[in-house]
Tab-separated table of C-alpha atoms (C1' of nucleotides) in Angstrom:
chain	number	residue	atom	x	y	z
A	191	MET	CA	13.496	-42.179	78.991
A	192	ALA	CA	12.933	-45.083	77.046
A	193	ARG	CA	10.997	-48.232	77.198
A	194	THR	CA	13.424	-51.258	78.151
A	195	LYS	CA	14.033	-54.139	76.050
A	196	GLU	CA	11.595	-56.944	76.271
A	197	PHE	CA	13.323	-59.711	75.040
A	198	ASN	CA	16.940	-60.931	76.129
A	199	GLU	CA	19.188	-60.389	73.312
A	200	ASP	CA	21.557	-63.282	74.417
A	201	GLN	CA	18.402	-65.560	74.562
A	202	ALA	CA	17.618	-64.697	71.115
A	203	LEU	CA	21.426	-65.095	69.742
A	204	ASP	CA	20.823	-68.661	71.495
A	205	LYS	CA	17.761	-69.231	69.388
A	206	ALA	CA	19.395	-68.082	66.237
A	207	ILE	CA	22.474	-70.533	67.127
A	208	GLU	CA	19.890	-73.198	66.991
A	209	ILE	CA	18.428	-72.715	63.897
A	210	PHE	CA	21.272	-71.561	61.791
A	211	TRP	CA	23.206	-74.802	63.127
A	212	HIS	CA	20.085	-76.859	62.053
A	213	LYS	CA	19.764	-75.400	58.702
A	214	GLY	CA	22.755	-73.766	57.775
A	215	TYR	CA	22.726	-70.233	56.777
A	216	ASN	CA	21.363	-70.456	53.146
A	217	GLY	CA	18.976	-72.652	54.283
A	218	THR	CA	17.632	-70.410	57.111
A	219	SER	CA	15.223	-67.656	55.675
A	220	ALA	CA	14.365	-64.483	57.396
A	221	GLN	CA	10.812	-65.922	57.884
A	222	ASP	CA	12.473	-68.898	59.467
A	223	LEU	CA	14.243	-66.430	61.910
A	224	VAL	CA	11.070	-64.507	63.112
A	225	ASN	CA	9.275	-67.744	63.817
A	226	HIS	CA	12.157	-69.174	65.720
A	227	LEU	CA	13.627	-66.184	67.672
A	228	GLY	CA	9.796	-65.124	68.418
A	229	LEU	CA	10.862	-61.587	67.394
A	230	SER	CA	9.122	-59.228	64.874
A	231	ARG	CA	10.657	-58.756	61.809
A	232	SER	CA	11.333	-55.080	62.778
A	233	SER	CA	12.572	-56.258	66.182
A	234	LEU	CA	15.057	-58.260	64.539
A	235	TYR	CA	16.307	-56.059	62.125
A	236	ASP	CA	16.533	-53.108	64.437
A	237	THR	CA	18.579	-55.155	67.095
A	238	PHE	CA	21.019	-57.287	64.747
A	239	GLY	CA	21.293	-55.105	61.723
A	240	ASP	CA	20.678	-57.822	58.736
A	241	LYS	CA	20.849	-61.804	58.497
A	242	GLN	CA	24.757	-61.708	57.645
A	243	LYS	CA	25.218	-59.737	60.845
A	244	LEU	CA	23.004	-61.780	63.287
A	245	PHE	CA	24.882	-64.921	61.842
A	246	VAL	CA	28.294	-63.734	62.784
A	247	LYS	CA	27.218	-62.842	66.136
A	248	SER	CA	25.560	-66.166	66.771
A	249	LEU	CA	28.797	-67.910	65.402
A	250	LYS	CA	30.971	-65.846	67.686
A	251	ARG	CA	28.888	-66.685	70.504
A	252	TYR	CA	28.915	-70.269	69.798
A	253	GLN	CA	32.669	-70.182	69.671
A	254	LYS	CA	33.017	-68.246	73.174
A	255	GLN	CA	30.671	-70.945	74.863
A	256	ASN	CA	32.696	-73.856	73.480
A	257	LEU	CA	35.918	-72.328	74.030
A	258	ASP	CA	34.956	-71.577	77.726
A	259	SER	CA	33.973	-75.128	78.363
A	260	LEU	CA	36.878	-76.636	76.659
A	261	LYS	CA	39.380	-74.499	78.805
A	262	GLU	CA	37.334	-75.123	81.767
A	263	LEU	CA	37.406	-78.905	81.132
A	264	PHE	CA	41.303	-78.994	81.093
A	265	GLU	CA	41.586	-76.841	84.098
A	266	ASN	CA	39.759	-78.831	86.309
A	267	SER	CA	40.821	-81.982	85.293
A	268	GLU	CA	43.974	-84.168	87.180
A	269	ASN	CA	44.585	-86.467	84.174
A	270	ILE	CA	44.834	-84.941	80.306
A	271	LYS	CA	44.319	-88.212	78.827
A	272	THR	CA	41.055	-88.830	80.551
A	273	ALA	CA	39.999	-85.361	79.667
A	274	LEU	CA	40.630	-85.901	76.140
A	275	THR	CA	38.680	-89.100	76.045
A	276	GLU	CA	35.813	-87.158	77.790
A	277	ILE	CA	35.654	-84.933	75.053
A	278	PHE	CA	35.315	-87.612	72.469
A	279	LYS	CA	32.833	-89.671	74.370
A	280	GLN	CA	30.894	-86.489	74.844
A	281	ALA	CA	30.801	-85.937	71.254
A	282	VAL	CA	29.595	-89.376	70.406
A	283	VAL	CA	27.068	-89.166	72.913
A	284	GLU	CA	25.555	-85.950	71.424
A	285	SER	CA	25.776	-87.606	67.962
A	286	LEU	CA	23.780	-90.493	69.092
A	287	GLN	CA	21.205	-88.838	71.295
A	288	ASP	CA	20.318	-85.697	69.280
A	289	ARG	CA	16.929	-86.749	67.320
A	290	ILE	CA	18.317	-84.224	64.825
A	291	THR	CA	21.768	-84.471	64.651
A	292	LYS	CA	23.487	-81.288	63.785
A	293	GLY	CA	27.238	-81.887	63.773
A	294	CYS	CA	29.306	-78.745	65.128
A	295	PHE	CA	28.002	-75.250	63.991
A	296	MET	CA	31.732	-74.121	63.527
A	297	VAL	CA	32.390	-77.251	61.048
A	298	ASN	CA	29.084	-76.751	59.175
A	299	SER	CA	29.740	-73.027	58.715
A	300	SER	CA	33.294	-73.566	57.786
A	301	VAL	CA	32.133	-75.853	54.808
A	302	GLU	CA	29.208	-74.001	53.869
A	303	LEU	CA	30.599	-70.378	54.183
A	304	ALA	CA	34.372	-70.016	54.863
A	305	MET	CA	35.343	-69.914	50.951
A	306	HIS	CA	32.598	-67.103	50.324
A	307	ASP	CA	32.803	-64.898	53.373
A	308	PRO	CA	35.869	-63.679	54.453
A	309	GLU	CA	34.573	-62.750	57.772
A	310	ILE	CA	33.417	-66.121	58.786
A	311	ALA	CA	36.720	-67.620	57.105
A	312	LYS	CA	38.707	-65.359	59.956
A	313	ILE	CA	36.375	-66.652	62.668
A	314	VAL	CA	36.985	-70.371	61.677
A	315	HIS	CA	40.658	-69.661	61.487
A	316	ASP	CA	40.848	-68.450	64.442
A	317	ASN	CA	38.942	-71.015	66.146
A	318	GLN	CA	41.065	-73.558	64.785
A	319	LYS	CA	44.151	-71.722	66.141
A	320	THR	CA	42.818	-71.344	69.383
A	321	VAL	CA	41.444	-74.907	69.741
A	322	GLU	CA	44.867	-76.004	68.537
A	323	ASP	CA	46.566	-74.121	71.136
A	324	ILE	CA	44.526	-75.344	74.151
A	325	PHE	CA	44.990	-78.844	72.960
A	326	SER	CA	48.603	-78.110	72.338
A	327	GLN	CA	49.222	-76.794	76.150
A	328	ALA	CA	46.996	-79.361	77.742
A	329	ILE	CA	48.838	-82.409	75.766
A	330	LYS	CA	52.349	-80.786	76.684
A	331	LYS	CA	51.376	-80.643	80.300
A	332	GLY	CA	50.009	-84.020	79.921
A	333	GLN	CA	53.440	-85.503	78.571
A	334	GLU	CA	55.265	-83.530	81.423
A	335	LEU	CA	53.201	-85.451	83.761
A	336	GLY	CA	53.720	-88.775	82.357
A	337	GLN	CA	50.211	-89.204	81.163
A	338	ILE	CA	50.699	-88.854	77.589
A	339	SER	CA	53.177	-90.564	75.441
A	340	ASP	CA	55.820	-87.875	74.033
A	341	LYS	CA	56.912	-89.892	71.448
A	342	GLN	CA	54.837	-87.200	69.082
A	343	GLU	CA	55.186	-83.160	69.577
A	344	ALA	CA	52.275	-81.737	71.210
A	345	ARG	CA	51.352	-79.628	68.684
A	346	SER	CA	51.354	-82.350	66.046
A	347	LEU	CA	49.115	-84.380	68.423
A	348	ALA	CA	46.800	-81.217	68.846
A	349	ARG	CA	46.467	-80.837	65.240
A	350	PHE	CA	45.398	-84.461	64.781
A	351	ILE	CA	42.889	-84.428	67.577
A	352	PHE	CA	41.453	-81.366	65.912
A	353	ASN	CA	41.039	-83.241	62.980
A	354	ASN	CA	39.467	-86.315	64.236
A	355	TYR	CA	37.158	-84.101	66.097
A	356	SER	CA	36.075	-82.443	62.719
A	357	GLY	CA	35.645	-85.602	60.983
A	358	ILE	CA	33.473	-87.120	63.960
A	359	ARG	CA	31.124	-83.937	63.626
A	360	VAL	CA	30.858	-84.335	60.224
A	361	LEU	CA	30.004	-88.160	60.486
A	362	ALA	CA	27.299	-87.217	62.849
A	363	ARG	CA	25.923	-84.380	60.517
A	364	ALA	CA	25.714	-87.104	58.209
A	365	GLY	CA	23.454	-88.791	60.335
A	366	GLU	CA	25.494	-91.960	61.504
A	367	ARG	CA	24.006	-93.624	64.435
A	368	ASP	CA	25.954	-96.583	64.859
A	369	LYS	CA	27.831	-96.500	67.909
A	370	GLN	CA	30.335	-99.096	66.795
A	371	VAL	CA	31.566	-96.772	64.229
A	372	TYR	CA	32.383	-93.897	66.527
A	373	ASP	CA	33.793	-96.342	69.009
A	374	ASP	CA	35.964	-97.872	66.353
A	375	ILE	CA	37.714	-94.293	65.467
A	376	LEU	CA	38.129	-93.694	69.178
A	377	LYS	CA	39.853	-96.966	69.877
A	378	SER	CA	42.470	-95.974	66.949
A	379	ILE	CA	42.723	-92.516	67.953
A	380	PHE	CA	43.707	-93.210	71.660
A	381	ALA	CA	46.070	-96.061	70.590
A	382	LEU	CA	48.488	-93.399	69.956
A	383	PHE	CA	48.580	-91.997	73.480
B	36	MET	CA	14.093	-88.459	12.357
B	37	ALA	CA	15.627	-86.045	14.879
B	38	ARG	CA	18.468	-83.760	15.624
B	39	THR	CA	21.149	-85.380	17.406
B	40	LYS	CA	22.018	-83.965	20.831
B	41	GLU	CA	24.937	-81.343	20.300
B	42	PHE	CA	26.357	-81.384	23.792
B	43	ASN	CA	27.629	-84.486	25.768
B	44	GLU	CA	25.642	-85.195	28.703
B	45	ASP	CA	28.473	-86.322	30.920
B	46	GLN	CA	30.411	-83.272	29.924
B	47	ALA	CA	27.808	-81.010	30.928
B	48	LEU	CA	27.496	-83.333	34.246
B	49	ASP	CA	31.059	-82.585	35.033
B	50	LYS	CA	30.343	-78.814	34.695
B	51	ALA	CA	27.578	-79.405	37.323
B	52	ILE	CA	29.881	-81.032	39.783
B	53	GLU	CA	32.381	-78.206	39.628
B	54	ILE	CA	29.991	-75.499	40.311
B	55	PHE	CA	28.050	-77.305	42.865
B	56	TRP	CA	31.468	-78.453	44.703
B	57	HIS	CA	32.388	-74.780	44.289
B	58	LYS	CA	29.295	-73.124	45.728
B	59	GLY	CA	27.087	-75.695	47.123
B	60	TYR	CA	23.518	-76.649	46.383
B	61	ASN	CA	21.585	-73.687	47.902
B	62	GLY	CA	24.661	-71.503	46.769
B	63	THR	CA	24.128	-72.347	43.122
B	64	SER	CA	21.367	-70.709	41.234
B	65	ALA	CA	19.735	-71.905	38.349
B	66	GLN	CA	21.437	-68.704	36.462
B	67	ASP	CA	24.834	-70.063	37.661
B	68	LEU	CA	23.972	-73.286	36.162
B	69	VAL	CA	23.186	-71.810	32.698
B	70	ASN	CA	26.071	-69.805	32.733
B	71	HIS	CA	28.635	-72.344	33.830
B	72	LEU	CA	27.184	-75.302	31.769
B	73	GLY	CA	26.589	-73.220	28.466
B	74	LEU	CA	23.239	-74.964	28.101
B	75	SER	CA	20.320	-72.792	27.523
B	76	ARG	CA	17.621	-72.902	30.318
B	77	SER	CA	15.377	-75.053	28.433
B	78	SER	CA	17.925	-77.573	27.184
B	79	LEU	CA	19.023	-77.833	30.897
B	80	TYR	CA	15.479	-78.636	32.170
B	81	ASP	CA	14.709	-80.898	29.389
B	82	THR	CA	17.785	-83.196	29.967
B	83	PHE	CA	17.928	-83.072	33.876
B	84	GLY	CA	14.201	-82.465	34.869
B	85	ASP	CA	15.105	-80.067	37.597
B	86	LYS	CA	17.937	-78.557	39.979
B	87	GLN	CA	17.607	-81.191	42.603
B	88	LYS	CA	17.752	-84.004	40.109
B	89	LEU	CA	20.675	-82.634	38.352
B	90	PHE	CA	22.579	-82.134	41.705
B	91	VAL	CA	21.891	-86.006	42.766
B	92	LYS	CA	23.192	-87.034	39.110
B	93	SER	CA	26.222	-84.730	39.814
B	94	LEU	CA	26.739	-86.306	43.007
B	95	LYS	CA	26.623	-89.948	42.002
B	96	ARG	CA	28.755	-89.185	39.351
B	97	TYR	CA	31.341	-87.744	41.332
B	98	GLN	CA	31.085	-90.792	43.656
B	99	LYS	CA	31.558	-93.238	41.066
B	100	GLN	CA	34.699	-91.280	39.672
B	101	ASN	CA	36.231	-91.401	43.147
B	102	LEU	CA	35.396	-95.021	43.946
B	103	ASP	CA	36.904	-96.111	40.854
B	104	SER	CA	39.963	-94.543	41.231
B	105	LEU	CA	40.180	-95.429	44.592
B	106	LYS	CA	39.726	-99.334	43.952
B	107	GLU	CA	42.249	-98.864	40.731
B	108	LEU	CA	45.048	-97.579	43.113
B	109	PHE	CA	44.654	-100.252	45.520
B	110	GLU	CA	44.553	-103.124	42.598
B	111	ASN	CA	47.939	-101.387	41.126
B	112	SER	CA	49.947	-100.980	44.214
B	113	GLU	CA	52.248	-103.487	45.795
B	114	ASN	CA	52.451	-101.996	49.319
B	115	ILE	CA	49.467	-101.180	50.996
B	116	LYS	CA	50.699	-98.836	53.388
B	117	THR	CA	52.409	-96.895	50.456
B	118	ALA	CA	49.069	-96.597	48.802
B	119	LEU	CA	47.370	-95.441	51.718
B	120	THR	CA	50.201	-92.617	52.194
B	121	GLU	CA	49.725	-91.886	48.818
B	122	ILE	CA	45.974	-91.057	49.072
B	123	PHE	CA	46.592	-88.679	51.874
B	124	LYS	CA	49.596	-87.065	50.201
B	125	GLN	CA	47.270	-86.413	47.147
B	126	ALA	CA	44.694	-84.890	49.150
B	127	VAL	CA	47.176	-82.519	50.642
B	128	VAL	CA	48.686	-81.632	47.540
B	129	GLU	CA	45.285	-80.866	46.226
B	130	SER	CA	44.382	-78.795	49.147
B	131	LEU	CA	47.246	-76.504	48.831
B	132	GLN	CA	47.434	-76.103	45.188
B	133	ASP	CA	43.961	-75.503	44.251
B	134	ARG	CA	43.758	-71.836	44.121
B	135	ILE	CA	40.090	-72.187	45.118
B	136	THR	CA	39.868	-75.007	47.581
B	137	LYS	CA	36.810	-77.107	47.299
B	138	GLY	CA	37.192	-79.727	49.794
B	139	CYS	CA	35.357	-82.609	49.146
B	140	PHE	CA	32.140	-82.545	47.134
B	141	MET	CA	30.907	-85.745	49.081
B	142	VAL	CA	31.781	-83.962	52.436
B	143	ASN	CA	30.403	-81.081	51.909
B	144	SER	CA	27.164	-82.222	50.175
B	145	SER	CA	26.715	-84.414	53.354
B	146	VAL	CA	26.902	-81.245	55.939
B	147	GLU	CA	24.988	-79.115	54.109
B	148	LEU	CA	22.002	-81.660	52.586
B	149	ALA	CA	22.185	-85.089	54.236
B	150	MET	CA	19.929	-83.700	56.951
B	151	HIS	CA	17.316	-82.606	54.872
B	152	ASP	CA	17.383	-84.526	51.836
B	153	PRO	CA	16.861	-88.505	52.486
B	154	GLU	CA	18.097	-88.799	48.836
B	155	ILE	CA	21.454	-87.440	49.450
B	156	ALA	CA	21.585	-88.929	52.738
B	157	LYS	CA	21.424	-92.660	51.126
B	158	ILE	CA	24.246	-91.530	48.644
B	159	VAL	CA	26.196	-90.192	51.553
B	160	HIS	CA	25.457	-93.451	53.398
B	161	ASP	CA	26.547	-95.728	50.754
B	162	ASN	CA	29.276	-93.776	50.101
B	163	GLN	CA	30.492	-94.173	53.476
B	164	LYS	CA	30.174	-97.715	53.823
B	165	THR	CA	31.794	-98.547	50.220
B	166	VAL	CA	34.664	-96.459	51.399
B	167	GLU	CA	34.968	-98.405	54.257
B	168	ASP	CA	34.719	-101.583	52.808
B	169	ILE	CA	37.742	-100.540	50.108
B	170	PHE	CA	40.093	-99.596	52.957
B	171	SER	CA	38.980	-102.507	55.251
B	172	GLN	CA	39.752	-105.105	52.400
B	173	ALA	CA	42.851	-103.173	51.406
B	174	ILE	CA	44.019	-103.176	55.115
B	175	LYS	CA	43.267	-106.897	55.650
B	176	LYS	CA	45.324	-107.791	52.687
B	177	GLY	CA	48.240	-105.552	53.955
B	178	GLN	CA	48.349	-107.218	57.392
B	179	GLU	CA	48.202	-110.680	55.627
B	180	LEU	CA	51.580	-109.277	53.731
B	181	GLY	CA	53.115	-108.040	57.079
B	182	GLN	CA	52.708	-104.419	55.501
B	183	ILE	CA	50.413	-102.939	58.356
B	184	SER	CA	50.780	-103.901	61.771
B	185	ASP	CA	47.580	-106.011	63.011
B	186	LYS	CA	47.334	-104.538	66.346
B	187	GLN	CA	44.184	-102.895	65.444
B	188	GLU	CA	41.351	-104.581	63.436
B	189	ALA	CA	41.195	-103.696	59.754
B	190	ARG	CA	37.724	-102.229	60.047
B	191	SER	CA	38.472	-100.107	62.869
B	192	LEU	CA	41.250	-98.794	61.231
B	193	ALA	CA	39.502	-98.189	57.938
B	194	ARG	CA	37.154	-96.215	59.805
B	195	PHE	CA	39.823	-94.110	61.707
B	196	ILE	CA	41.128	-93.384	58.158
B	197	PHE	CA	37.963	-92.448	56.726
B	198	ASN	CA	37.495	-89.862	59.432
B	199	ASN	CA	40.769	-87.992	58.848
B	200	TYR	CA	39.980	-87.955	55.371
B	201	SER	CA	36.883	-86.139	55.971
B	202	GLY	CA	38.873	-84.263	58.646
B	203	ILE	CA	41.568	-82.967	56.274
B	204	ARG	CA	38.765	-82.130	53.488
B	205	VAL	CA	37.084	-79.667	56.070
B	206	LEU	CA	40.609	-78.060	56.639
B	207	ALA	CA	41.089	-77.493	53.117
B	208	ARG	CA	37.739	-76.161	52.465
B	209	ALA	CA	38.251	-73.896	55.505
B	210	GLY	CA	41.115	-72.562	53.554
B	211	GLU	CA	44.052	-74.104	55.398
B	212	ARG	CA	47.107	-73.301	53.277
B	213	ASP	CA	49.877	-74.260	55.679
B	214	LYS	CA	51.719	-77.738	54.598
B	215	GLN	CA	52.845	-78.068	58.127
B	216	VAL	CA	49.614	-78.291	59.505
B	217	TYR	CA	48.755	-81.164	57.065
B	218	ASP	CA	52.099	-83.041	57.586
B	219	ASP	CA	51.401	-82.845	61.500
B	220	ILE	CA	48.413	-84.862	61.154
B	221	LEU	CA	49.508	-87.134	58.573
B	222	LYS	CA	52.689	-88.032	60.991
B	223	SER	CA	50.388	-88.947	63.408
B	224	ILE	CA	48.222	-91.074	61.548
B	225	PHE	CA	50.740	-93.216	60.041
B	226	ALA	CA	52.576	-93.480	63.535
B	227	LEU	CA	49.726	-96.012	64.026
B	228	PHE	CA	50.726	-98.389	61.163
C	282	DA	C1'	1.453	-35.719	82.248
C	283	DA	C1'	4.536	-35.025	78.582
C	284	DA	C1'	8.480	-37.297	75.905
C	285	DA	C1'	11.534	-40.766	74.662
C	286	DA	C1'	12.341	-45.270	73.146
C	287	DT	C1'	11.165	-49.703	71.854
C	288	DA	C1'	8.093	-53.331	70.890
C	289	DC	C1'	4.845	-55.077	67.513
C	290	DG	C1'	2.415	-57.061	63.149
C	291	DG	C1'	1.969	-56.456	58.945
C	292	DA	C1'	1.853	-53.951	54.595
C	293	DA	C1'	5.313	-53.273	50.721
C	294	DC	C1'	9.804	-53.312	48.500
C	295	DA	C1'	12.772	-54.534	44.647
C	296	DA	C1'	15.177	-58.560	43.756
C	297	DT	C1'	16.104	-63.208	43.108
C	298	DC	C1'	14.349	-68.082	43.213
C	299	DG	C1'	13.317	-72.111	40.582
C	300	DT	C1'	10.586	-73.502	36.733
C	301	DT	C1'	7.418	-73.120	32.535
C	302	DC	C1'	6.654	-71.942	27.728
C	303	DC	C1'	6.727	-69.979	23.646
C	304	DT	C1'	9.349	-68.779	19.094
C	305	DG	C1'	12.488	-69.657	15.595
C	306	DA	C1'	16.325	-71.554	13.871
C	307	DA	C1'	19.007	-76.025	13.048
C	308	DT	C1'	19.821	-80.564	12.139
C	309	DT	C1'	18.469	-85.153	11.243
C	310	DG	C1'	16.504	-89.857	8.835
C	311	DG	C1'	13.088	-91.098	6.032
D	62	DC	C1'	11.100	-82.327	0.796
D	63	DC	C1'	9.043	-83.628	4.997
D	64	DA	C1'	8.359	-84.558	9.421
D	65	DA	C1'	10.551	-84.945	13.820
D	66	DT	C1'	13.624	-83.485	17.218
D	67	DT	C1'	16.628	-80.352	19.492
D	68	DC	C1'	18.780	-76.347	19.870
D	69	DA	C1'	19.255	-71.416	21.912
D	70	DG	C1'	17.210	-67.243	23.679
D	71	DG	C1'	14.128	-64.784	26.364
D	72	DA	C1'	9.960	-63.617	27.834
D	73	DA	C1'	7.251	-65.032	31.964
D	74	DC	C1'	5.184	-67.407	35.947
D	75	DG	C1'	4.136	-67.310	40.773
D	76	DA	C1'	6.665	-68.080	44.967
D	77	DT	C1'	10.089	-66.579	48.089
D	78	DT	C1'	14.079	-64.130	49.086
D	79	DG	C1'	16.223	-60.445	52.387
D	80	DT	C1'	14.833	-55.695	53.753
D	81	DT	C1'	12.543	-51.183	54.823
D	82	DC	C1'	8.652	-48.850	56.610
D	83	DC	C1'	4.515	-47.319	58.455
D	84	DG	C1'	1.141	-47.003	62.306
D	85	DT	C1'	0.373	-48.032	66.556
D	86	DA	C1'	0.513	-49.854	71.434
D	87	DT	C1'	3.411	-50.132	75.272
D	88	DT	C1'	6.638	-48.827	78.408
D	89	DT	C1'	9.812	-46.139	80.821
D	90	DT	C1'	12.156	-41.906	82.642
D	91	DT	C1'	11.926	-37.097	83.330
DNA sequence: AAAAATACGGAACAATCGTTCCTGAATTGG
DNA sequence: CCAATTCAGGAACGATTGTTCCGTATTTTT
């Protein structure tokens, strides 16, 4: 009947994630998208509707990727405390190694858009809730196994962890490249466990 | 010789802070500025040069205001630990009461612009360093007075505090209105002291 | 081979962007 | 009063914004 799509929609989305992540929503022009996705204007609009829809789709894909890998990490780890430190160490490594530090796409979007776009606000809020749940559940398990101090409630600790993760991603986005700064923060965080 | 300025430049800058804080740099148009500052296009450009210069001037003013009040707070407080909790409680109150939560102008700007505007990057970095110094000095004093545990180095704690402050401001910007979330985070933070 | 669907490049759209300039009125000090 | 300066308002600038549409080539299935 018809010609098949020549480009992979998910691959195009990954490209969109890259540029939106790097430049933000308002900072990314339609021309930027055409250049970076390698699609024609027409294909781009035919496939994704408009810029806002493409952005939402990109952000959702980014979210899914990250939540999946987060869940997987906890499922495959014996020790919860080590898993938590791994997450932060990984964030630090990314922050230091990336030539252009992009921070976290979700954090960036939440700062730039959550106030003005209810659809983005919902995604951000859902994400926060889900991450919180994942952390909370893992910490509770860690406490039962005696790997994590149970002086504090699991949910409280989960929110605390989330907060510091956001902070570190902002630090990275701001261009901090001094490893000692990150290590100092991590030291304090894990003094609590 | 000449007619005197009818508007107060600092008051105009405060207006500029408001709208840039609310809408971000890219989200604020020249027309927005004209409307919100109450100046004509010509006066605006005659006085401040262009949009970027106005933004930089606004951000610097915001920075000075905040650093001044931070220093003042520590100078006028007997107990450092209470002063620190006051800072966070104040941030939470602002986050909850503001009908439109704007987060922190410095954090917002750092996420939106630090990567792409070296001048902003410098301001953000200077600010981070200065806040860190203020915190660090205060904490050291608190440790000497026996008000704060000296299990951790002062600078390390200062960076940790800064990180959580950023995180909370992001949370506010994202629209979080559940007081319990903030309180949980604060509980964990001050379990360290 | 015919028909259907999709790709592409590029022209074109109106709208908005940041910025400049002009005009005329207002206010000041000499 | 005069000269100097600043004000407001708005017209106008070229550039860029996001978006639509057209013509044509390509590929697929019937």
